PDB file of N, CA, C and O in Angstrom, chain B, residues numbered from 101:
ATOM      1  N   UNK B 101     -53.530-116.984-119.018  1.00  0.00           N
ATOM      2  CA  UNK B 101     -53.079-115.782-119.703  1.00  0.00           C
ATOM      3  C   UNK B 101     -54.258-114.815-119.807  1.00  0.00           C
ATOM      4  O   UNK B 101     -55.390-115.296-119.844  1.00  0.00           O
ATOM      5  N   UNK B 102     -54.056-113.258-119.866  1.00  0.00           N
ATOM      6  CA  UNK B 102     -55.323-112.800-119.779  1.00  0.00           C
ATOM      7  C   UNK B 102     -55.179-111.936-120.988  1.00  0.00           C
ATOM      8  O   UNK B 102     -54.112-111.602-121.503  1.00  0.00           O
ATOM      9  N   UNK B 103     -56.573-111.563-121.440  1.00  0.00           N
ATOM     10  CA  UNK B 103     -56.632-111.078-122.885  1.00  0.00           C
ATOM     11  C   UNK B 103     -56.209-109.718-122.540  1.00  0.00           C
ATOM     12  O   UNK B 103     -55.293-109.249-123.216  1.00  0.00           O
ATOM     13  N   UNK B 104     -56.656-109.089-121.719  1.00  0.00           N
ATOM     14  CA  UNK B 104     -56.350-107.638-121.434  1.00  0.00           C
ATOM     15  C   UNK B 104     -55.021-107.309-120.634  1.00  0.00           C
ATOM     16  O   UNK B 104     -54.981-107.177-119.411  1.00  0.00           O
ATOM     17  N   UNK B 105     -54.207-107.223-121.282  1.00  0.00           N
ATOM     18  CA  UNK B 105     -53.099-106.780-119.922  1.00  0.00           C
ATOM     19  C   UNK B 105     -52.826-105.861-119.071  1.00  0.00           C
ATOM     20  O   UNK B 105     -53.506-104.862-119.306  1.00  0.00           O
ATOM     21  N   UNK B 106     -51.936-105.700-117.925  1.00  0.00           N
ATOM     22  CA  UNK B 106     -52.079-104.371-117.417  1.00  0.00           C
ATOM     23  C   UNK B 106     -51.250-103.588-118.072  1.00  0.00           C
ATOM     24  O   UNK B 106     -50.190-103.679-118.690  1.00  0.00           O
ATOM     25  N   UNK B 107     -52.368-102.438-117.629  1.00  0.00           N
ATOM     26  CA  UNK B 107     -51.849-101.154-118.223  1.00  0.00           C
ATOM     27  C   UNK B 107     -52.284-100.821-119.400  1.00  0.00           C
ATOM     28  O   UNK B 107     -51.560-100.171-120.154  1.00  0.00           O
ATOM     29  N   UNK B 108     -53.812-101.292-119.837  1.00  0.00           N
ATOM     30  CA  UNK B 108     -54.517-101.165-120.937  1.00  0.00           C
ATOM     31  C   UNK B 108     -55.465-101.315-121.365  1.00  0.00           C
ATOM     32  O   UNK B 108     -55.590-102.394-121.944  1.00  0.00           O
ATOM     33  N   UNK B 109     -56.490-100.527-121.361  1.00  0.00           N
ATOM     34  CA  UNK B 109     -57.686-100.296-121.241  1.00  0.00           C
ATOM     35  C   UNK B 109     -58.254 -99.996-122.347  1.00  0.00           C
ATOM     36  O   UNK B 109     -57.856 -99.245-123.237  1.00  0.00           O
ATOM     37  N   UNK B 110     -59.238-100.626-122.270  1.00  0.00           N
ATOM     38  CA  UNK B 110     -60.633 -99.942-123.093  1.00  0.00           C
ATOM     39  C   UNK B 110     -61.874 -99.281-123.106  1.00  0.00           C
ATOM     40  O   UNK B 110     -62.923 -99.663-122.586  1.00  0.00           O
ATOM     41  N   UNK B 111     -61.573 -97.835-124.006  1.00  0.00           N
ATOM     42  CA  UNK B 111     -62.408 -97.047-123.638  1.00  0.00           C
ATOM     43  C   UNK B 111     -63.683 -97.187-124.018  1.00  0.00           C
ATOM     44  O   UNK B 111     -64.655 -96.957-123.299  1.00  0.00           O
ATOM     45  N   UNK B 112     -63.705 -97.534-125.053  1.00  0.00           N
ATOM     46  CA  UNK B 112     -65.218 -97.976-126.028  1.00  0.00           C
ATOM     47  C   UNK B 112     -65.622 -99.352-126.705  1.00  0.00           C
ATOM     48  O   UNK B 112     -64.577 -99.895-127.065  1.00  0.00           O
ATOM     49  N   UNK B 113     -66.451 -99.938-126.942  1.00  0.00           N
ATOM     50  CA  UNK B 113     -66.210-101.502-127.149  1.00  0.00           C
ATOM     51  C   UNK B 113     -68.272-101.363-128.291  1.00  0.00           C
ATOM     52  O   UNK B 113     -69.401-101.169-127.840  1.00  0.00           O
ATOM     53  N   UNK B 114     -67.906-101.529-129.375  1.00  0.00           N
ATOM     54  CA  UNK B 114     -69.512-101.686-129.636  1.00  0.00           C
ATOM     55  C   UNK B 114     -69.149-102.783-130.579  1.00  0.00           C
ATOM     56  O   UNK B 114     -68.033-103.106-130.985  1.00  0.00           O
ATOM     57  N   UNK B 115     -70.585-103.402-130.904  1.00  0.00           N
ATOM     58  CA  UNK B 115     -70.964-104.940-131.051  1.00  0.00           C
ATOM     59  C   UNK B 115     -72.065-104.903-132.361  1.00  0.00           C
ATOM     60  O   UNK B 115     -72.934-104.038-132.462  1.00  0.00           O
ATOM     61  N   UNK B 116     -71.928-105.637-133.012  1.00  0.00           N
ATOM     62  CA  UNK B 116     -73.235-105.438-133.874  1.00  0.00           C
ATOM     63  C   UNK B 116     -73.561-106.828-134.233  1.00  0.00           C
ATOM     64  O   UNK B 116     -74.002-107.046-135.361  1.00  0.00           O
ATOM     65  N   UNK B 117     -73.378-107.870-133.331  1.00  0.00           N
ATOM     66  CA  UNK B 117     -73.847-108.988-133.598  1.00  0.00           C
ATOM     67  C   UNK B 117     -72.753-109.583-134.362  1.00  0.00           C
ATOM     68  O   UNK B 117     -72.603-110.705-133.880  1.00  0.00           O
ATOM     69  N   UNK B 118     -71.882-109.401-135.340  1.00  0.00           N
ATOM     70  CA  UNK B 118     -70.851-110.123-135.850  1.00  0.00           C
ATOM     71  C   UNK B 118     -68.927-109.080-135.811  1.00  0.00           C
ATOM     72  O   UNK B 118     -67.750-109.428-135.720  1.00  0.00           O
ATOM     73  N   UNK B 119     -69.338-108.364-135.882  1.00  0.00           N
ATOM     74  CA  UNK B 119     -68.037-107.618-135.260  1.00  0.00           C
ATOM     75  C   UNK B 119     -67.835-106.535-133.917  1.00  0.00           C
ATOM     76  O   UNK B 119     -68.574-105.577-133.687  1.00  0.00           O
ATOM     77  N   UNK B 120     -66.891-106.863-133.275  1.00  0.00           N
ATOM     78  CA  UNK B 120     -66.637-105.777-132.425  1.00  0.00           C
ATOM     79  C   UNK B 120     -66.071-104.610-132.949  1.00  0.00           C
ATOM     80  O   UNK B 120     -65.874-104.574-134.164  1.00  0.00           O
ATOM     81  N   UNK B 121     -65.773-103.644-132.251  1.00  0.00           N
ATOM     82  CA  UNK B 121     -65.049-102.217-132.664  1.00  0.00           C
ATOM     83  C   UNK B 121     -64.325-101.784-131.005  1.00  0.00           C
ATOM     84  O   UNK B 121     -65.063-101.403-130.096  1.00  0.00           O
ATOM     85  N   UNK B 122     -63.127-101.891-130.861  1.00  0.00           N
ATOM     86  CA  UNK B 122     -62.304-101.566-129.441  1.00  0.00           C
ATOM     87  C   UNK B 122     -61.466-100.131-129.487  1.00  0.00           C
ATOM     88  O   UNK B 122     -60.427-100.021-130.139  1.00  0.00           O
ATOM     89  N   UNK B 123     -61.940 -99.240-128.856  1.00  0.00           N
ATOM     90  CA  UNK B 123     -60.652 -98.341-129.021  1.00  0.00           C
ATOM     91  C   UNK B 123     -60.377 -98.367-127.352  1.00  0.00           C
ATOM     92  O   UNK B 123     -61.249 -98.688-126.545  1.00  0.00           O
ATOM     93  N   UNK B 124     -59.077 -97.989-127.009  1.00  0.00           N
ATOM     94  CA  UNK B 124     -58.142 -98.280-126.172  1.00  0.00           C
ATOM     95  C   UNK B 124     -57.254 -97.366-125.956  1.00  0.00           C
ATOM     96  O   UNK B 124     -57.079 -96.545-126.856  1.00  0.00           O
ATOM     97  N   UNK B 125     -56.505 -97.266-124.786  1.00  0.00           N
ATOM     98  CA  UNK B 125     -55.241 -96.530-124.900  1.00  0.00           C
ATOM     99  C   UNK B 125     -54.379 -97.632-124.048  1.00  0.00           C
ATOM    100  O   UNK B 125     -54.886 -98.231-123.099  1.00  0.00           O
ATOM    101  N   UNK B 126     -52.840 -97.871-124.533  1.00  0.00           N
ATOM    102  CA  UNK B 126     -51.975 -98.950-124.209  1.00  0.00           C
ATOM    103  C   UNK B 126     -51.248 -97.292-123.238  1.00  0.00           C
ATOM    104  O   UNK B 126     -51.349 -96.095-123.505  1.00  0.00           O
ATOM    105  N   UNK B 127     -50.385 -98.223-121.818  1.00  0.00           N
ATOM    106  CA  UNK B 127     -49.525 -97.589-120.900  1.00  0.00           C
ATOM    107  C   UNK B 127     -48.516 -98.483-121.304  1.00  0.00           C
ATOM    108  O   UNK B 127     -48.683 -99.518-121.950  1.00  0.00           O
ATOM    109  N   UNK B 128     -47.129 -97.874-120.748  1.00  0.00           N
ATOM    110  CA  UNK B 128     -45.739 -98.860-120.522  1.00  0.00           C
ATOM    111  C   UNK B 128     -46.599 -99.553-119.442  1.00  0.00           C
ATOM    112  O   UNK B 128     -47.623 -99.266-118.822  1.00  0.00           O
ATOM    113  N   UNK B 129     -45.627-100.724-119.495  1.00  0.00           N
ATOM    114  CA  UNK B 129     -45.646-102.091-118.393  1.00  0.00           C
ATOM    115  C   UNK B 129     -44.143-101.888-117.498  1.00  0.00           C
ATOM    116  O   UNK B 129     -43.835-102.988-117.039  1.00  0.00           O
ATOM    117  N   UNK B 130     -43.756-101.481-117.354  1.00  0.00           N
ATOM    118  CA  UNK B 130     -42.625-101.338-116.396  1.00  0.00           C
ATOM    119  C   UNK B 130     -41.891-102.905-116.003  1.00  0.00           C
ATOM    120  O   UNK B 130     -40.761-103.387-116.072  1.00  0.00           O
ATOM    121  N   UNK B 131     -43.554-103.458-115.459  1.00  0.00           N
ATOM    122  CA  UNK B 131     -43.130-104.265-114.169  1.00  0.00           C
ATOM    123  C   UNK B 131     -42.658-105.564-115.294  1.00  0.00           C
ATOM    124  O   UNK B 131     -41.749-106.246-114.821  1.00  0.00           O
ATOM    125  N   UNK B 132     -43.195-106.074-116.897  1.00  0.00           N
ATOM    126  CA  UNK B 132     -42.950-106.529-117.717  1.00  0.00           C
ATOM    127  C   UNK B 132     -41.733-105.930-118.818  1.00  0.00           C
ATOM    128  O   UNK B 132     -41.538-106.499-119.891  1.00  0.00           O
ATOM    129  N   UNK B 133     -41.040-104.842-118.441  1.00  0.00           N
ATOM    130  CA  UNK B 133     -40.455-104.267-119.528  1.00  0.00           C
ATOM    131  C   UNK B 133     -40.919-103.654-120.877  1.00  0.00           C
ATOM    132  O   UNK B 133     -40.406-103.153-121.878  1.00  0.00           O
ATOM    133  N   UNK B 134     -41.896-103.890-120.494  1.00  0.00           N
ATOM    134  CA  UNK B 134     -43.069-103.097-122.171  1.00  0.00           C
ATOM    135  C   UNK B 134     -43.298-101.466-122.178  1.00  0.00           C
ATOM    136  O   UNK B 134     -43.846-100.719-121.367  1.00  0.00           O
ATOM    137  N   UNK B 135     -42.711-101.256-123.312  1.00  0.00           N
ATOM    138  CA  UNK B 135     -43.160-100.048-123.882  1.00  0.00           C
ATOM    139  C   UNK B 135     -44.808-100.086-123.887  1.00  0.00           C
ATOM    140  O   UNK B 135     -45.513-101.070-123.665  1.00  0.00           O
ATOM    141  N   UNK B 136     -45.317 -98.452-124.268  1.00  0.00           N
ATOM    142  CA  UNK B 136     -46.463 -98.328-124.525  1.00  0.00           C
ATOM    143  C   UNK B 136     -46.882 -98.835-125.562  1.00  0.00           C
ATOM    144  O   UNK B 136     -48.007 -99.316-125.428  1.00  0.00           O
ATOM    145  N   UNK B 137     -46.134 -99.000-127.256  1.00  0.00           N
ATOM    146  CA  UNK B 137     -46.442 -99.723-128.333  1.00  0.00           C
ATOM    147  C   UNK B 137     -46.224-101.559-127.953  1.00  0.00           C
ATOM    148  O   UNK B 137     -47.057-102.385-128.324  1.00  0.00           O
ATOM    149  N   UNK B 138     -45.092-101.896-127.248  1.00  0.00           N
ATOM    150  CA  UNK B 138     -45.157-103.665-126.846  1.00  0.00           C
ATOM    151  C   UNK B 138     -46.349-103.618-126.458  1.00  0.00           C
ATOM    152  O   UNK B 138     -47.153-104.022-127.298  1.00  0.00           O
ATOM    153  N   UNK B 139     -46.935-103.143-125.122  1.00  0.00           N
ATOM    154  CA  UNK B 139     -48.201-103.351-124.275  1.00  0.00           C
ATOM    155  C   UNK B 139     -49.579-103.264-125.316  1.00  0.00           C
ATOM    156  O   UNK B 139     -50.606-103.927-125.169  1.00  0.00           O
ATOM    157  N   UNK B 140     -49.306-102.247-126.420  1.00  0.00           N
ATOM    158  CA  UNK B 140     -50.722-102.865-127.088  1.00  0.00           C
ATOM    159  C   UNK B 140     -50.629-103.819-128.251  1.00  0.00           C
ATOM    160  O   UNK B 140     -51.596-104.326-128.820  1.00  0.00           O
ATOM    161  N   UNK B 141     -49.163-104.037-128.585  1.00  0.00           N
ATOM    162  CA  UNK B 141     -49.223-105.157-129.249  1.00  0.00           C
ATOM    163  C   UNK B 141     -49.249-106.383-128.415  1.00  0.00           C
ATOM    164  O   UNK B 141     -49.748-107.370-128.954  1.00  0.00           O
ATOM    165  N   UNK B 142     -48.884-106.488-127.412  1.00  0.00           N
ATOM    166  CA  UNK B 142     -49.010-107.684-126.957  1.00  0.00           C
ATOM    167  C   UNK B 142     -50.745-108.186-126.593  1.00  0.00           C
ATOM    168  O   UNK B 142     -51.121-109.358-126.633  1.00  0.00           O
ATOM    169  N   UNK B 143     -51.483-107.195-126.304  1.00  0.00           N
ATOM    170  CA  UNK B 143     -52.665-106.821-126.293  1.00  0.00           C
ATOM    171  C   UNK B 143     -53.558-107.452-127.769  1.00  0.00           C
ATOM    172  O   UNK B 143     -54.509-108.230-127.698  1.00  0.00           O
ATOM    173  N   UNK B 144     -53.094-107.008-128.794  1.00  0.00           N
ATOM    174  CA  UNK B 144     -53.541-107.494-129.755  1.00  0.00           C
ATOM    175  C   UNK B 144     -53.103-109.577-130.188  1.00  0.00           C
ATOM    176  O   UNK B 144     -53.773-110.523-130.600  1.00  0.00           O
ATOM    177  N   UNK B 145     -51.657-109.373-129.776  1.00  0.00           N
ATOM    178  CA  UNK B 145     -51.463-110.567-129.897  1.00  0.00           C
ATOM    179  C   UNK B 145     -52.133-111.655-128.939  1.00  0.00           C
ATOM    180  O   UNK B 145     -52.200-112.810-129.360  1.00  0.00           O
ATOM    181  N   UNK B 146     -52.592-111.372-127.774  1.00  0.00           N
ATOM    182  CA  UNK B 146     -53.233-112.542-127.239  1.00  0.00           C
ATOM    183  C   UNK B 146     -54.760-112.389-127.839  1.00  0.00           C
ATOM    184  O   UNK B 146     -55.444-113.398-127.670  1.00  0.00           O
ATOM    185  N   UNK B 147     -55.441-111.236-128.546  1.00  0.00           N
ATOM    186  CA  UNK B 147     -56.394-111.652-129.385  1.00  0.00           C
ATOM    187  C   UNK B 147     -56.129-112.638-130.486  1.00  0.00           C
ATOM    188  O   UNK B 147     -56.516-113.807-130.498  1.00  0.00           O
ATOM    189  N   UNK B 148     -55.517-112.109-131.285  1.00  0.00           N
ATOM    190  CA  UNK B 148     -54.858-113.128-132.376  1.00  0.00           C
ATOM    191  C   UNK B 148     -55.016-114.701-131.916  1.00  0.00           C
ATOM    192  O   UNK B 148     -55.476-115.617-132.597  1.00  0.00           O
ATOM    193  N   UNK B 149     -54.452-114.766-130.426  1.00  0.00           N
ATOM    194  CA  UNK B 149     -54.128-116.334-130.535  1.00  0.00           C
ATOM    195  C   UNK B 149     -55.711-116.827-129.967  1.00  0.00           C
ATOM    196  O   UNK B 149     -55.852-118.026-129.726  1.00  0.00           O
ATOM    197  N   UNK B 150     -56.794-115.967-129.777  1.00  0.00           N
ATOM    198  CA  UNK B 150     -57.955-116.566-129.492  1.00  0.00           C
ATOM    199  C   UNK B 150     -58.800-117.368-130.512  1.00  0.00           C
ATOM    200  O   UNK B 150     -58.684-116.796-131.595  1.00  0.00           O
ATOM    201  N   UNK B 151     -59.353-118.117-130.587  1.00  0.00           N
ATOM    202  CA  UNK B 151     -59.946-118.835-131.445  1.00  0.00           C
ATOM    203  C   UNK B 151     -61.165-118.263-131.732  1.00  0.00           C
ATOM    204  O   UNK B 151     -61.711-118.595-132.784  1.00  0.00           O
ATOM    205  N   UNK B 152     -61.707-117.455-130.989  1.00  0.00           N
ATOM    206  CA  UNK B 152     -63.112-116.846-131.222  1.00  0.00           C
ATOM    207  C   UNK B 152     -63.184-115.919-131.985  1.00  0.00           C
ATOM    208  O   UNK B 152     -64.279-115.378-132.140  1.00  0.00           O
ATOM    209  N   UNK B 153     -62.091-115.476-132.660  1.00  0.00           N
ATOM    210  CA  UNK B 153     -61.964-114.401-133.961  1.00  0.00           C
ATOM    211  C   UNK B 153     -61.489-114.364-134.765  1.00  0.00           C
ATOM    212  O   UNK B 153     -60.270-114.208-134.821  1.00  0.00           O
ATOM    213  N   UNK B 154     -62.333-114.506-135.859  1.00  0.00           N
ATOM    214  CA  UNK B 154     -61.964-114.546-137.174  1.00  0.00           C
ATOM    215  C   UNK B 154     -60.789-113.545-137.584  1.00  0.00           C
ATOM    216  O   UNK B 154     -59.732-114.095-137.892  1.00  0.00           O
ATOM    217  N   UNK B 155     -60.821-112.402-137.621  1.00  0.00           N
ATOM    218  CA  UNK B 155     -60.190-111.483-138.031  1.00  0.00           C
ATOM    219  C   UNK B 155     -59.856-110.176-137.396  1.00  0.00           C
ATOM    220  O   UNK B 155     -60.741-109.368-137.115  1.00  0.00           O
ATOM    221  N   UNK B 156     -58.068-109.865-137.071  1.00  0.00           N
ATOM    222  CA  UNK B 156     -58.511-108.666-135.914  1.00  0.00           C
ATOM    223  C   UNK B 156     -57.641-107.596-137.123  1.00  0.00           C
ATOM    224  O   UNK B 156     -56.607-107.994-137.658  1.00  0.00           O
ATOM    225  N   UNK B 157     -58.145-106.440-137.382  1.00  0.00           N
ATOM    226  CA  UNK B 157     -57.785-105.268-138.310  1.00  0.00           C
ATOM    227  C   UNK B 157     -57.441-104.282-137.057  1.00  0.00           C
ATOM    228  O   UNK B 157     -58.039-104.010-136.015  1.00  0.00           O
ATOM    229  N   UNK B 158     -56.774-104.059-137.368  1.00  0.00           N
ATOM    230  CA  UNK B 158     -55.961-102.767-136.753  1.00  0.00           C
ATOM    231  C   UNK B 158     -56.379-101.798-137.530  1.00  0.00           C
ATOM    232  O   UNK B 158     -56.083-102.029-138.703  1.00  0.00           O
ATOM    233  N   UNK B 159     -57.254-100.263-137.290  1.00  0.00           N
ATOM    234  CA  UNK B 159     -57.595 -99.499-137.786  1.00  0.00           C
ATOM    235  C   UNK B 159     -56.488 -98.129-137.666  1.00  0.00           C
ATOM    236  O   UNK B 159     -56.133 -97.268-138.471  1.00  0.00           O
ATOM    237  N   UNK B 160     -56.188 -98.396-136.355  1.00  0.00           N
ATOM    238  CA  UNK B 160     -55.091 -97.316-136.761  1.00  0.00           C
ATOM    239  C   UNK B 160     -54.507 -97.293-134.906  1.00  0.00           C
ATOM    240  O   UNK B 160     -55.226 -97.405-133.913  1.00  0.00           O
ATOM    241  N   UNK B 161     -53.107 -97.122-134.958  1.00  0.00           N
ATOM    242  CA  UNK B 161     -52.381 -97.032-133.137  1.00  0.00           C
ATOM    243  C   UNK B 161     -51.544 -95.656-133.220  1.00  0.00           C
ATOM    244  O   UNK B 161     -50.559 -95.749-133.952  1.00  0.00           O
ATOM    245  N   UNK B 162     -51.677 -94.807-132.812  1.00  0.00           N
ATOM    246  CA  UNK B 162     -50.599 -93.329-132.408  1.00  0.00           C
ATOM    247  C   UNK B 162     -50.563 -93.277-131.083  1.00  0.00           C
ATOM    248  O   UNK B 162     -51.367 -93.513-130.181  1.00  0.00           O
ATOM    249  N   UNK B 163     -49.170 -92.825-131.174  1.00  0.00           N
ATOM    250  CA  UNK B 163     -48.655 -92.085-129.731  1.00  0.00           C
ATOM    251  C   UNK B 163     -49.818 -90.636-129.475  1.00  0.00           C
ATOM    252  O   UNK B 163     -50.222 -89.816-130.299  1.00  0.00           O
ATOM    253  N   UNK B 164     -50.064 -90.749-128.205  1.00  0.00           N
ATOM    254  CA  UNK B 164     -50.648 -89.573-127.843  1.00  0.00           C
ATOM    255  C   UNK B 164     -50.266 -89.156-126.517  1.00  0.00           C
ATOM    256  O   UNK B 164     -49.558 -90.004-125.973  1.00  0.00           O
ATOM    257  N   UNK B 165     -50.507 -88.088-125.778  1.00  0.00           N
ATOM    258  CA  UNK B 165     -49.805 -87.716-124.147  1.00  0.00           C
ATOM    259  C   UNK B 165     -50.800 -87.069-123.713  1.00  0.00           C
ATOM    260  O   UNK B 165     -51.258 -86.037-124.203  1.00  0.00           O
ATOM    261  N   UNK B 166     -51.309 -87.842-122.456  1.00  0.00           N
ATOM    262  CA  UNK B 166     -52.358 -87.600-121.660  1.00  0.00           C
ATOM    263  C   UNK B 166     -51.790 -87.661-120.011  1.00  0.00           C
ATOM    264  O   UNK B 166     -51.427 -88.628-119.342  1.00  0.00           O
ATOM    265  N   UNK B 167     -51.904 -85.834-119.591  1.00  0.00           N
ATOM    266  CA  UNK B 167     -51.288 -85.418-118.380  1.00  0.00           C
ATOM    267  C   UNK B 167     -49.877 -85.262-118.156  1.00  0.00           C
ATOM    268  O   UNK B 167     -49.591 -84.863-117.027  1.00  0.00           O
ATOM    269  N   UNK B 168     -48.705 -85.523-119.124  1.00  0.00           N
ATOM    270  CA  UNK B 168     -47.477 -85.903-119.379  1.00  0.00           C
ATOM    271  C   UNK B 168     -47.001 -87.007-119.665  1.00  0.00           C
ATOM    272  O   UNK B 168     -45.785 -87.193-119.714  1.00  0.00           O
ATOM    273  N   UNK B 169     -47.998 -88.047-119.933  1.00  0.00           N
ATOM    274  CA  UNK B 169     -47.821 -89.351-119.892  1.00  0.00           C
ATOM    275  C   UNK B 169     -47.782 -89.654-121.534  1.00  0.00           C
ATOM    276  O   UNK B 169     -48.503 -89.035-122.316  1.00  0.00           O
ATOM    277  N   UNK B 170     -46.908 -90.618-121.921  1.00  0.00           N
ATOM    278  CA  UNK B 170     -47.376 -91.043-123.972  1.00  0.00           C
ATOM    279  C   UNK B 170     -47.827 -92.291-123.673  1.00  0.00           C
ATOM    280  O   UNK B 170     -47.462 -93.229-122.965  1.00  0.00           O
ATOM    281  N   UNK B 171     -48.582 -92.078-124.297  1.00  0.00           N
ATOM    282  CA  UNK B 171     -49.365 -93.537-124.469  1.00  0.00           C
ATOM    283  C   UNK B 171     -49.986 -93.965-125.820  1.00  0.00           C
ATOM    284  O   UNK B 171     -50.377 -93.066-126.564  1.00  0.00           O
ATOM    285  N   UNK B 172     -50.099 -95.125-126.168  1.00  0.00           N
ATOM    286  CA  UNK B 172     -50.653 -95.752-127.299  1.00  0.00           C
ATOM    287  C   UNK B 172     -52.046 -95.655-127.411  1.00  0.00           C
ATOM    288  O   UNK B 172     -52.746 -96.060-126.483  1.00  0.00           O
ATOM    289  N   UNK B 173     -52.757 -94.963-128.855  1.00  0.00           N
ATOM    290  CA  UNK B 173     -54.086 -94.891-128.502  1.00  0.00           C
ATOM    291  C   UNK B 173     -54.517 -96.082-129.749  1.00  0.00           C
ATOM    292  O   UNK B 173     -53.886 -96.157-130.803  1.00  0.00           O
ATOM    293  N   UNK B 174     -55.343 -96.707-129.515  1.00  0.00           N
ATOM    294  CA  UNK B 174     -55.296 -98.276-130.594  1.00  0.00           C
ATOM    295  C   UNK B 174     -57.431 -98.046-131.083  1.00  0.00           C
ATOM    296  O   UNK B 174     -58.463 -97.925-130.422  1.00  0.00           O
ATOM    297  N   UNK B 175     -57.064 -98.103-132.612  1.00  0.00           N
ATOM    298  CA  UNK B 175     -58.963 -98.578-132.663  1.00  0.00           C
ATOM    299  C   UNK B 175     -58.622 -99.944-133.393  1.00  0.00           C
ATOM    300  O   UNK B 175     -57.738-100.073-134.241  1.00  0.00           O
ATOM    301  N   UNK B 176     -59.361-100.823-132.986  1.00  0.00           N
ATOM    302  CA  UNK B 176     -59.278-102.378-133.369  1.00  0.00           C
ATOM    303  C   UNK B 176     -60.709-102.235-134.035  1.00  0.00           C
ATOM    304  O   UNK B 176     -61.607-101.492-133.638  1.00  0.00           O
ATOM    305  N   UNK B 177     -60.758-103.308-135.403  1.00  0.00           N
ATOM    306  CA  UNK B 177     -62.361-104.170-135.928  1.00  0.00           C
ATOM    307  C   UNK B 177     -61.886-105.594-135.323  1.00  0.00           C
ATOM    308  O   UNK B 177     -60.680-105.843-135.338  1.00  0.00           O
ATOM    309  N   UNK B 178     -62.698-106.435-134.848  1.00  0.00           N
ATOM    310  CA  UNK B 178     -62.512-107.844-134.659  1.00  0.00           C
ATOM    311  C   UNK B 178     -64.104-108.417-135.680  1.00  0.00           C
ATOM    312  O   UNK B 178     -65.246-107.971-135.802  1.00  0.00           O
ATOM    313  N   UNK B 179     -63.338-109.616-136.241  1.00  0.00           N
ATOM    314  CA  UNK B 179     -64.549-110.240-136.279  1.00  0.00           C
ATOM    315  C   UNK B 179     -64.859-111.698-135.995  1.00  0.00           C
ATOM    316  O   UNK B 179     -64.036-112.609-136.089  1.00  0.00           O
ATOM    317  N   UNK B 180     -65.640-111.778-135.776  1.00  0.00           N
ATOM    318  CA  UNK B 180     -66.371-113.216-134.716  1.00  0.00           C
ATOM    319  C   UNK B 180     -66.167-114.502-135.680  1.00  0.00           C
ATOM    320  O   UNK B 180     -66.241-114.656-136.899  1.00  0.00           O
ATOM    321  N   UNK B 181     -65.938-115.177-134.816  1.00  0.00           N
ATOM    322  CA  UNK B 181     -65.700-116.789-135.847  1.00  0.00           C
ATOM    323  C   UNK B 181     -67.408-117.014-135.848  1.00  0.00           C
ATOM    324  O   UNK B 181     -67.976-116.762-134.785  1.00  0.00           O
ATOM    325  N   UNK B 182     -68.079-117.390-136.785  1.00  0.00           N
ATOM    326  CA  UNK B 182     -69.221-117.867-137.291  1.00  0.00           C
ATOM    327  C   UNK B 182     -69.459-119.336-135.987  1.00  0.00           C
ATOM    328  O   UNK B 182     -68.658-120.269-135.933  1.00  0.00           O
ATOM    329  N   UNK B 183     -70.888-119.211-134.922  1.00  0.00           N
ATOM    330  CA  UNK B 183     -70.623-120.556-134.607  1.00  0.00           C
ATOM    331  C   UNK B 183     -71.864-121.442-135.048  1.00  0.00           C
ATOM    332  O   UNK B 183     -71.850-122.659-134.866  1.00  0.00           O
TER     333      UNK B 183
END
């Protein structure tokens, strides 16, 4: 299974040694039937099921339209399981 799915990218990713910070924009999945909001929840949900993170906060997801296109724009906090 892969953490990133298609059709969803990340634009920015910073680290400070115990939390990440992800912002993103989610596309429809067509070829899966996913909306632009499924595709970044599903996105979030295969974080969830990772064991390497303590905690994933959703900071905030809106529709936005880039070129005619809507798409999901997502900022995630993750934080790191202690090892």
């Amino acid at each position: 299974q892969e953490s990133v799915p298609d059709k969803v990218w990340l634009k920015t990713l910073t680290y400070d040694g115990k939390t990440l910070v992800v912002n993103g924009l989610a596309n429809e999945n067509p070829a899966k039937g996913l909306t632009a909001e499924r595709n970044y929840l599903s996105f979030e949900r295969n974080l969830r099921e990772s064991p390497s993170y303590e905690s994933i906060l959703p900071e905030y997801s809106r529709a936005v339209e880039m070129n005619g296109v809507e798409l999901k724009e997502f900022k995630l906090t993750i934080t790191l399981v202690n090892e």
